[in-house]
Coordinates of C-alpha atoms in Angstrom, one line a residue:
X1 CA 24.0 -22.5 0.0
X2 CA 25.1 -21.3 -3.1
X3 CA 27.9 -18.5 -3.5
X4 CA 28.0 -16.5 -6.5
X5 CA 31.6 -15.0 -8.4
X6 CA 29.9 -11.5 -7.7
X7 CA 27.1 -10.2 -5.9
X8 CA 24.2 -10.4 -7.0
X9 CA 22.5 -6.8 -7.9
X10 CA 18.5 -6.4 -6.7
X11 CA 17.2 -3.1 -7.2
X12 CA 13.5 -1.9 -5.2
X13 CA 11.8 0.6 -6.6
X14 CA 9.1 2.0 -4.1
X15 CA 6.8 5.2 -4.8
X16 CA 5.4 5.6 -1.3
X17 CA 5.4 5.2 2.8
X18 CA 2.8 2.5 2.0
X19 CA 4.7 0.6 0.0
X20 CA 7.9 0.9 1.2
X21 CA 6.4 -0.2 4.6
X22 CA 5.2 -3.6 3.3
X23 CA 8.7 -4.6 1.4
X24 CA 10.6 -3.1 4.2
X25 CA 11.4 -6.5 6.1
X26 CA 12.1 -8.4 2.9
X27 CA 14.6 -5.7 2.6
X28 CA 16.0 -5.6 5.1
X29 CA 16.9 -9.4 5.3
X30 CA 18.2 -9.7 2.0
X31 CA 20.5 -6.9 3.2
X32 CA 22.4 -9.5 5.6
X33 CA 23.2 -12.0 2.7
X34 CA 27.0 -11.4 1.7
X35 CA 26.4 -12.4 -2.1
X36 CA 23.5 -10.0 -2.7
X37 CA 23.8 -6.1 -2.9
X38 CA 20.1 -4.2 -2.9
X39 CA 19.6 -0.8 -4.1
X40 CA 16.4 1.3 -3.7
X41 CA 15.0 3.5 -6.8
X42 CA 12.9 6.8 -4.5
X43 CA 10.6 7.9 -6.8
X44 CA 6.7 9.7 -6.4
X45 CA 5.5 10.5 -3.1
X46 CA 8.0 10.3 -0.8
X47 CA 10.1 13.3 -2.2
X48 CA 6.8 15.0 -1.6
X49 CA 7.0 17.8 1.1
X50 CA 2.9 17.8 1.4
X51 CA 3.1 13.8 1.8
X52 CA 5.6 13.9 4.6
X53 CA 8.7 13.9 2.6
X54 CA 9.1 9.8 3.8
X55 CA 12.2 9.7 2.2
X56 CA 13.3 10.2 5.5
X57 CA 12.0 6.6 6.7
X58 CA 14.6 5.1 4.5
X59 CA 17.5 7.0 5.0
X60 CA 16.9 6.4 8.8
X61 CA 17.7 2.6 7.8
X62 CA 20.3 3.9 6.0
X63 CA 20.2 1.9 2.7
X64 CA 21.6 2.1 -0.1
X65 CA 19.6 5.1 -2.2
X66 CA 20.7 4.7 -6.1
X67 CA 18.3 7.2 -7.2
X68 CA 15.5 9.8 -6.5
X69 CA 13.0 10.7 -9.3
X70 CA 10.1 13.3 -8.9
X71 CA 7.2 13.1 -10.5
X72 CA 5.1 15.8 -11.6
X73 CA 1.8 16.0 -10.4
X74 CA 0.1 16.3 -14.3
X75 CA 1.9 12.5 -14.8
X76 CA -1.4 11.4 -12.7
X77 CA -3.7 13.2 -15.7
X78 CA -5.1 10.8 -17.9
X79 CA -3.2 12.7 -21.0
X80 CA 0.0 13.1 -19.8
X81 CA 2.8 12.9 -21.7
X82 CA 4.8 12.8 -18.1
X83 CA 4.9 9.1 -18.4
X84 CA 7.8 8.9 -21.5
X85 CA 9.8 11.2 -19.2
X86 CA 9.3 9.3 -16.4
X87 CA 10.3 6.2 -18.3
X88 CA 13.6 8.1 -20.1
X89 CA 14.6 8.7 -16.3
X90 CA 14.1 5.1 -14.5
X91 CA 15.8 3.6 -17.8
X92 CA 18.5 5.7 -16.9
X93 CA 19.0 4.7 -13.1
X94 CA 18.6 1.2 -14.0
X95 CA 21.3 0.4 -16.4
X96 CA 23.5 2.4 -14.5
X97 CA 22.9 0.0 -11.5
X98 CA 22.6 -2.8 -13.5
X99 CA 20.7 -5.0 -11.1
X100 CA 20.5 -8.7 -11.9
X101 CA 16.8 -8.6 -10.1
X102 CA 13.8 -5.5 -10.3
X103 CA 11.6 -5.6 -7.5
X104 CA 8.0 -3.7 -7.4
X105 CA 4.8 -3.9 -5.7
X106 CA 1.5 -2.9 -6.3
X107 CA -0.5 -1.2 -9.0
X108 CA 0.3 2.7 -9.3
X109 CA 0.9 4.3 -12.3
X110 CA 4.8 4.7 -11.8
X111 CA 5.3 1.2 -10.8
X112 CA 3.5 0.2 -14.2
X113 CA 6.2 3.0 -15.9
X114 CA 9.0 0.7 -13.8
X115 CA 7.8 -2.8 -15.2
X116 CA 7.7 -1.3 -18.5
X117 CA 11.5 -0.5 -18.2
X118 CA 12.2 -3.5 -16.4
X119 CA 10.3 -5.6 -19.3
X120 CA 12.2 -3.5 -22.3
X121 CA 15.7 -4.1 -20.4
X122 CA 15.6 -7.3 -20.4
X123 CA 15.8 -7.6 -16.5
X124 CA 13.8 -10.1 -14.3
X125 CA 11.5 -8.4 -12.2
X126 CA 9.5 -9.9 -9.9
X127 CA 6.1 -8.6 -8.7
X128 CA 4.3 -8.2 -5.4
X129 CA 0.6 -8.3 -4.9
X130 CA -0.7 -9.1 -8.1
X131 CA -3.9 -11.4 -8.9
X132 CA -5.6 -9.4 -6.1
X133 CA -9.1 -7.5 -7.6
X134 CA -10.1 -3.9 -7.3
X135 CA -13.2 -3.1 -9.3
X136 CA -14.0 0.4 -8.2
X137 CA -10.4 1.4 -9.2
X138 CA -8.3 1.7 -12.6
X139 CA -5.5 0.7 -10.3
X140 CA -6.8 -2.7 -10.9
X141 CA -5.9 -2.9 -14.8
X142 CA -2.6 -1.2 -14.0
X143 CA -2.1 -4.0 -11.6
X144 CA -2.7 -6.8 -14.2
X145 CA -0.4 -5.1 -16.7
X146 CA 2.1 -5.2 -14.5
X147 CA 2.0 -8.5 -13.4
X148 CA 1.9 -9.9 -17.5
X149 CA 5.5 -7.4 -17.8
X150 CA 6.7 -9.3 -14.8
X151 CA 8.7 -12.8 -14.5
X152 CA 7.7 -13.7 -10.9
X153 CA 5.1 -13.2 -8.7
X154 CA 5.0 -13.1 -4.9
X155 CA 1.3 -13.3 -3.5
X156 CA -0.3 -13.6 -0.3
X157 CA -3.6 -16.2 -0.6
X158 CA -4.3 -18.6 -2.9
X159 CA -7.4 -16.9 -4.8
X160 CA -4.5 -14.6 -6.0
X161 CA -2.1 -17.7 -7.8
X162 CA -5.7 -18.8 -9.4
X163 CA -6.2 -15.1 -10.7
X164 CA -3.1 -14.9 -12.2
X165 CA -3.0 -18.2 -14.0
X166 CA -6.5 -16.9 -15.2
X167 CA -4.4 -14.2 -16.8
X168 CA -2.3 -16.5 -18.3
X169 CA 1.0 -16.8 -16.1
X170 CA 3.0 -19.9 -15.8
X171 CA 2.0 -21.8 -11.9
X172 CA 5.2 -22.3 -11.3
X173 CA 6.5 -18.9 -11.0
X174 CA 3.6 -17.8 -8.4
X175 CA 4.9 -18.2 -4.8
X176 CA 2.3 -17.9 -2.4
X177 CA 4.4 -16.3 0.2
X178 CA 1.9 -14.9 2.7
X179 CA 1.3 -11.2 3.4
X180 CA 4.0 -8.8 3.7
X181 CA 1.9 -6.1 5.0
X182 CA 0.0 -7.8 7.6
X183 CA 4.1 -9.6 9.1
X184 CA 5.5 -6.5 10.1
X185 CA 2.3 -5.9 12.5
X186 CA 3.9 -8.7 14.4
X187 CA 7.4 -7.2 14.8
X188 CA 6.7 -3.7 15.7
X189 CA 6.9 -2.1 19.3
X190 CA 4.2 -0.4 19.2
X191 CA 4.0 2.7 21.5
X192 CA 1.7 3.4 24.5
X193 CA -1.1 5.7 24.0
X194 CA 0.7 8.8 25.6
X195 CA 3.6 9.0 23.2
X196 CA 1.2 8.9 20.2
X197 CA -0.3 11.8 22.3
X198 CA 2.4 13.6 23.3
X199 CA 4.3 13.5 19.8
X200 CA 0.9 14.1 17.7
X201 CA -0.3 17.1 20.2
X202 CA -3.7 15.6 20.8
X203 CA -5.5 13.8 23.1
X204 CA -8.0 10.8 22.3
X205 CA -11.2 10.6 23.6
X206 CA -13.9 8.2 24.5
X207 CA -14.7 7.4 20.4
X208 CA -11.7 7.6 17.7
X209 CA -11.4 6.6 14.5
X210 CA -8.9 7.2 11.4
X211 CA -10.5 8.5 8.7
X212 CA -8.4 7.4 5.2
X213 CA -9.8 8.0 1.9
X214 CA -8.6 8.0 -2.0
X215 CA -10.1 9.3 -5.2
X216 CA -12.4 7.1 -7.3
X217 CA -9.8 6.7 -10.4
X218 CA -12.7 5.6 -12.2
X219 CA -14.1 8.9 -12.8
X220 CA -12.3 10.9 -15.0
X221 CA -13.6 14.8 -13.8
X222 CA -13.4 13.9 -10.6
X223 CA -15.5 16.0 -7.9
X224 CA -15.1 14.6 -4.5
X225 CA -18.5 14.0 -3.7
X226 CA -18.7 10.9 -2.1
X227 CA -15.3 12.3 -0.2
X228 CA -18.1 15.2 1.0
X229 CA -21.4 12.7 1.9
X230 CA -18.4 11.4 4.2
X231 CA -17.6 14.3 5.8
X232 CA -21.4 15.0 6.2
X233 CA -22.0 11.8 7.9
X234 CA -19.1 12.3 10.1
X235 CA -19.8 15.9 11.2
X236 CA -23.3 13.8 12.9
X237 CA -20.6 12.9 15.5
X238 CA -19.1 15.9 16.9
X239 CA -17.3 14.0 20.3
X240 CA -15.8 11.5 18.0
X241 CA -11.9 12.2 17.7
X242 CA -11.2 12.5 13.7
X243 CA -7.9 11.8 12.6
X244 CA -7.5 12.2 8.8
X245 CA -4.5 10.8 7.1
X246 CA -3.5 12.0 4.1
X247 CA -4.9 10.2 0.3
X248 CA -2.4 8.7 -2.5
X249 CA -1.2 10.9 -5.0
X250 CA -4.2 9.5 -7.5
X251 CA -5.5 12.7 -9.4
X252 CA -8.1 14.2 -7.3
X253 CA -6.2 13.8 -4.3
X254 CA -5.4 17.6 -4.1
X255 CA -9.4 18.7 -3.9
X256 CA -9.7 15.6 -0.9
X257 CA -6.6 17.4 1.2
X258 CA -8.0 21.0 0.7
X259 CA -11.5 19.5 1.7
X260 CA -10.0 17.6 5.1
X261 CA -8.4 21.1 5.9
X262 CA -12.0 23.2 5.2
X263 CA -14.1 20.3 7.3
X264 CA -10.7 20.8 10.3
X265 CA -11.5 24.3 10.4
X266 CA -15.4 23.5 11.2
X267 CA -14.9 20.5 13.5
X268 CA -12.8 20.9 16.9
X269 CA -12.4 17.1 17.4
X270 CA -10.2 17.1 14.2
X271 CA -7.2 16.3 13.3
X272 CA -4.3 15.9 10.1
X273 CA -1.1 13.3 10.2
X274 CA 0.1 13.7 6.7
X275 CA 1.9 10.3 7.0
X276 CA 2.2 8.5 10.3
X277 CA 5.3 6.3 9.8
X278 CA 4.7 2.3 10.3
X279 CA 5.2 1.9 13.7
X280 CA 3.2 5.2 14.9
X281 CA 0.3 4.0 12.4
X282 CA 0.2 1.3 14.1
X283 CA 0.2 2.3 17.5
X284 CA -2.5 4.4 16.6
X285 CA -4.9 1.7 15.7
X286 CA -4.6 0.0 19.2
X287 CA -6.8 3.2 20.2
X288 CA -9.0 3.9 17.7
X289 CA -12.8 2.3 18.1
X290 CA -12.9 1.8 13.5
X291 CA -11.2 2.9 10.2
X292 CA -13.9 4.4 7.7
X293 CA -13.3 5.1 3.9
X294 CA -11.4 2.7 1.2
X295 CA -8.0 2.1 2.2
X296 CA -6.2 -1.1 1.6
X297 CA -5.0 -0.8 5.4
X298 CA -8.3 -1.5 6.8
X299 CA -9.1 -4.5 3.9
X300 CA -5.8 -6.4 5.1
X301 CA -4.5 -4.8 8.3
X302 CA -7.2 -3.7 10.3
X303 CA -8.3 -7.3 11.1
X304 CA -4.9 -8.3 12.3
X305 CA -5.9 -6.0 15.3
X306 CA -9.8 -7.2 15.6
X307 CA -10.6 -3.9 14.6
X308 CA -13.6 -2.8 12.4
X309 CA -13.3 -1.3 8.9
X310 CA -16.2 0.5 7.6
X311 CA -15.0 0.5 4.1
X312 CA -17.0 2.7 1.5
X313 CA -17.7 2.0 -2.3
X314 CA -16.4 0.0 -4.7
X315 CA -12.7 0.8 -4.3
X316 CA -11.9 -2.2 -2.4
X317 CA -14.3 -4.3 -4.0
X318 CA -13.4 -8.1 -5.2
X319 CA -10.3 -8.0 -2.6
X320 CA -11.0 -11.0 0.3
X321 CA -12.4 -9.1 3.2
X322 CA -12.3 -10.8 6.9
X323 CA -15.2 -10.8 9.3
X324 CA -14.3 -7.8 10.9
X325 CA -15.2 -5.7 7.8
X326 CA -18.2 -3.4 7.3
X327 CA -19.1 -2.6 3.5
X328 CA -21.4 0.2 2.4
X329 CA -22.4 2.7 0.2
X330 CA -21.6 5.7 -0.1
X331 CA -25.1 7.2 1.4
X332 CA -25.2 9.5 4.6
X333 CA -27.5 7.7 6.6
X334 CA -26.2 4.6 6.1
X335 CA -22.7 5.6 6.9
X336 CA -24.3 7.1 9.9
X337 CA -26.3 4.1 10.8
X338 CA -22.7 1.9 9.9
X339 CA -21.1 4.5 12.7
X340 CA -23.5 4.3 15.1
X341 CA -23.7 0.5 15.5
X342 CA -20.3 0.1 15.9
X343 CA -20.0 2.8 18.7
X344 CA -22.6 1.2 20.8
X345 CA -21.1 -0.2 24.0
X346 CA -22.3 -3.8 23.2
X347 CA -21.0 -4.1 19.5
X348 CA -18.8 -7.4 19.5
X349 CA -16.2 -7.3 16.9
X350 CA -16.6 -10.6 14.6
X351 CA -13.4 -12.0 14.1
X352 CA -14.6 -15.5 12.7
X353 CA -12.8 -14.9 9.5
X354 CA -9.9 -13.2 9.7
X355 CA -7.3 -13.6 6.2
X356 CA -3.7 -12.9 5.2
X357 CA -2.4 -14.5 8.1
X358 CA 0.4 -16.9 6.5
X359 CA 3.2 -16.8 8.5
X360 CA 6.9 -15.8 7.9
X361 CA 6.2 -13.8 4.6
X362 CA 9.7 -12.4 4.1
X363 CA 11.7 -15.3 4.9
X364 CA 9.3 -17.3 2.4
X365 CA 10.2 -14.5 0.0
X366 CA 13.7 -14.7 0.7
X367 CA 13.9 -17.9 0.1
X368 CA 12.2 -17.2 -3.8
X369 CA 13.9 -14.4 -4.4
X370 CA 17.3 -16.6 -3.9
X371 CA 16.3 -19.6 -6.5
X372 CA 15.0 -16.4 -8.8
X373 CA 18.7 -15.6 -8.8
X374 CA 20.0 -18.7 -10.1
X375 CA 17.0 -18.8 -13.0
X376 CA 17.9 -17.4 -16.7
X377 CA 15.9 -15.0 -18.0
X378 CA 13.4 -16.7 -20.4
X379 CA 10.9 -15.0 -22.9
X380 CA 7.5 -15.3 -21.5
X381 CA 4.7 -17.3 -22.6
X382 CA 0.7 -17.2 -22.6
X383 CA 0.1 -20.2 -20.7
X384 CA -3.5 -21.8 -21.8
X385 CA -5.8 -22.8 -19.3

């Protein structure tokens, strides 16, 4: 094993719970190698009171926080001028850690702002999930911007390396590592169904289901209606236990909140976690009968449990979906109909095709990011097909 003069500098920057969450056991062993110091950058949601304030996750595994940057909620508006500030304060944190490595995953708006700086510094950077598809969500062209900014690129299935070398990116710096998100699963204790109860104040019932839903970026005035011909459909089912989680910071977010609270209100057999936390997220699903809406959860973790997504629209759309997903549109009756078959007492869950099961998706990453360390930084090139 190779032992470097200094240690090696690798900075994270992570925006949210669900982010952090996935990157959390590549983290975390990185941390034990003597030659290789991490830092974490806290920006967006988890300095948010109304998103749990998950900050707090981190500091529990007491890492080393370099910096924590808020961001407004107008940097979400299509006009901002948020983003150069944004930008002025991540260059900032940066050079003053001077990492030798930039770590980000995903597609959000900051993370695009944090390959930007990472690309104009001059720093490798290295980038998590990219190649995947989203059609019903501008998140999807963030994505591919940030994966041309970026050196490296750690992916879970194959379909993803072919996407990005579609783009244009050199084959030989696309690992296929596995899936991050869907590891963890395997590590966690999960907790019995009474300490979810007795730390949540609720009881489940005979039906349950987590109800997690985000803005369609793709509309620019925004209305929440297909967040409301949810509700409607759901409100057909008044002994089914609702447990609304909170949506991503996307704009529109704020109107789907203040609508979860109104339909609470209305509906006894209602509830609001503004952010479970990892392991109680996933104790939670043991119990619940489906996940409804278009969360990335139930595309990718749901089916490591053999439970049912009924994911809605076109917000997932283009991403691999396993067997034990059920698409539709966003019409009442159908959701209804969706709801209603997978209720019955003699619905089988299909778990023929089940994906993102590589194993030992950190370690595989580890194992990257180390050679990564030992490569120069290079200008990039358009790679012709």
């Amino acid at each position: 094993m190779k032992k470097y003069k200094h240690k090696k500098k690798i900075l994270f920057i992570t925006s949210s719970r669900s982010d952090y969450g996935i990157q959390r056991n590549l983290i975390l062993k990185l941390i034990s190698d003597k030659n290789i110091e991490i830092g974490l950058l806290v920006i967006g949601d988890h300095l948010i009171k109304s998103k749990g304030f998950t900050i707090d996750e981190i500091l529990s595994d007491k890492l080393n926080i370099i910096g924590k940057i808020k961001i407004p909620k107008k940097f979400y508006e299509p006009s901002s001028s948020s983003i150069s500030e944004l930008q002025i304060k991540l260059r900032s944190k940066i050079k003053q850690f001077n990492p030798e490595l930039i770590i980000f995953l995903g597609d959000r708006k900051e993370i695009l702002v944090s390959a930007l700086c990472s690309f104009f510094l001059n720093i490798k950077s290295i980038h998590i999930s990219g190649g995947e598809k989203t059609i019903g969500s501008s998140d999807d062209i963030n994505r591919h911007l940030i994966s041309k900014l970026s050196d490296f690129h750690f992916v879970s299935e194959n379909i993803y390396k072919k996407r990005l070398i579609q783009l244009g990116e050199d084959k030989k710096k696309i690992y296929v590592i596995g899936s991050l998100s869907t590891e963890k699963i395997k590590n966690l204790n999960l907790k019995n169904k009474n300490k979810i109860e007795k730390k949540y104040n609720f009881k489940f019932r005979t039906a349950n289901t987590i109800i997690t839903f985000h803005p369609d970026t793709s509309i620019l005035n925004y209305k929440a209606k297909d967040f409301d011909i949810l509700l409607n459909a759901l409100s057909y089912f008044p002994d089914l236990l609702k447990i609304f989680t909170y949506p991503n910071s996307d704009k529109g977010s704020s109107l789907i909140i203040k609508k979860i609270h109104e339909f609470k209100k209305k509906n006894k057999n209602s509830i609001i976690i503004k952010s479970f936390g990892q392991e109680d997220y996933f104790s939670t699903i043991k119990y619940i009968d489906f996940l409804i809406g278009n969360s990335s959860s139930g595309i990718t973790e749901l089916p490591l449990f053999k439970k049912t997504t009924i994911n809605i629209g076109d917000r997932q759309k283009g991403r691999l979906h396993s067997s034990t997903i059920i698409n539709t549109i966003t019409n009442k009756s159908i959701i209804i109909s969706k709801i209603k078959k997978v209720l019955r007492r003699n619905y089988i869950v299909p778990t023929n095709r089940i994906y993102f099961k590589k194993p030992n998706a950190s370690l595989n990453a580890k194992k990257y990011v180390k050679s990564i360390l030992n490569n120069k930084k290079v200008i990039k090139t358009f790679i012709d097909l």
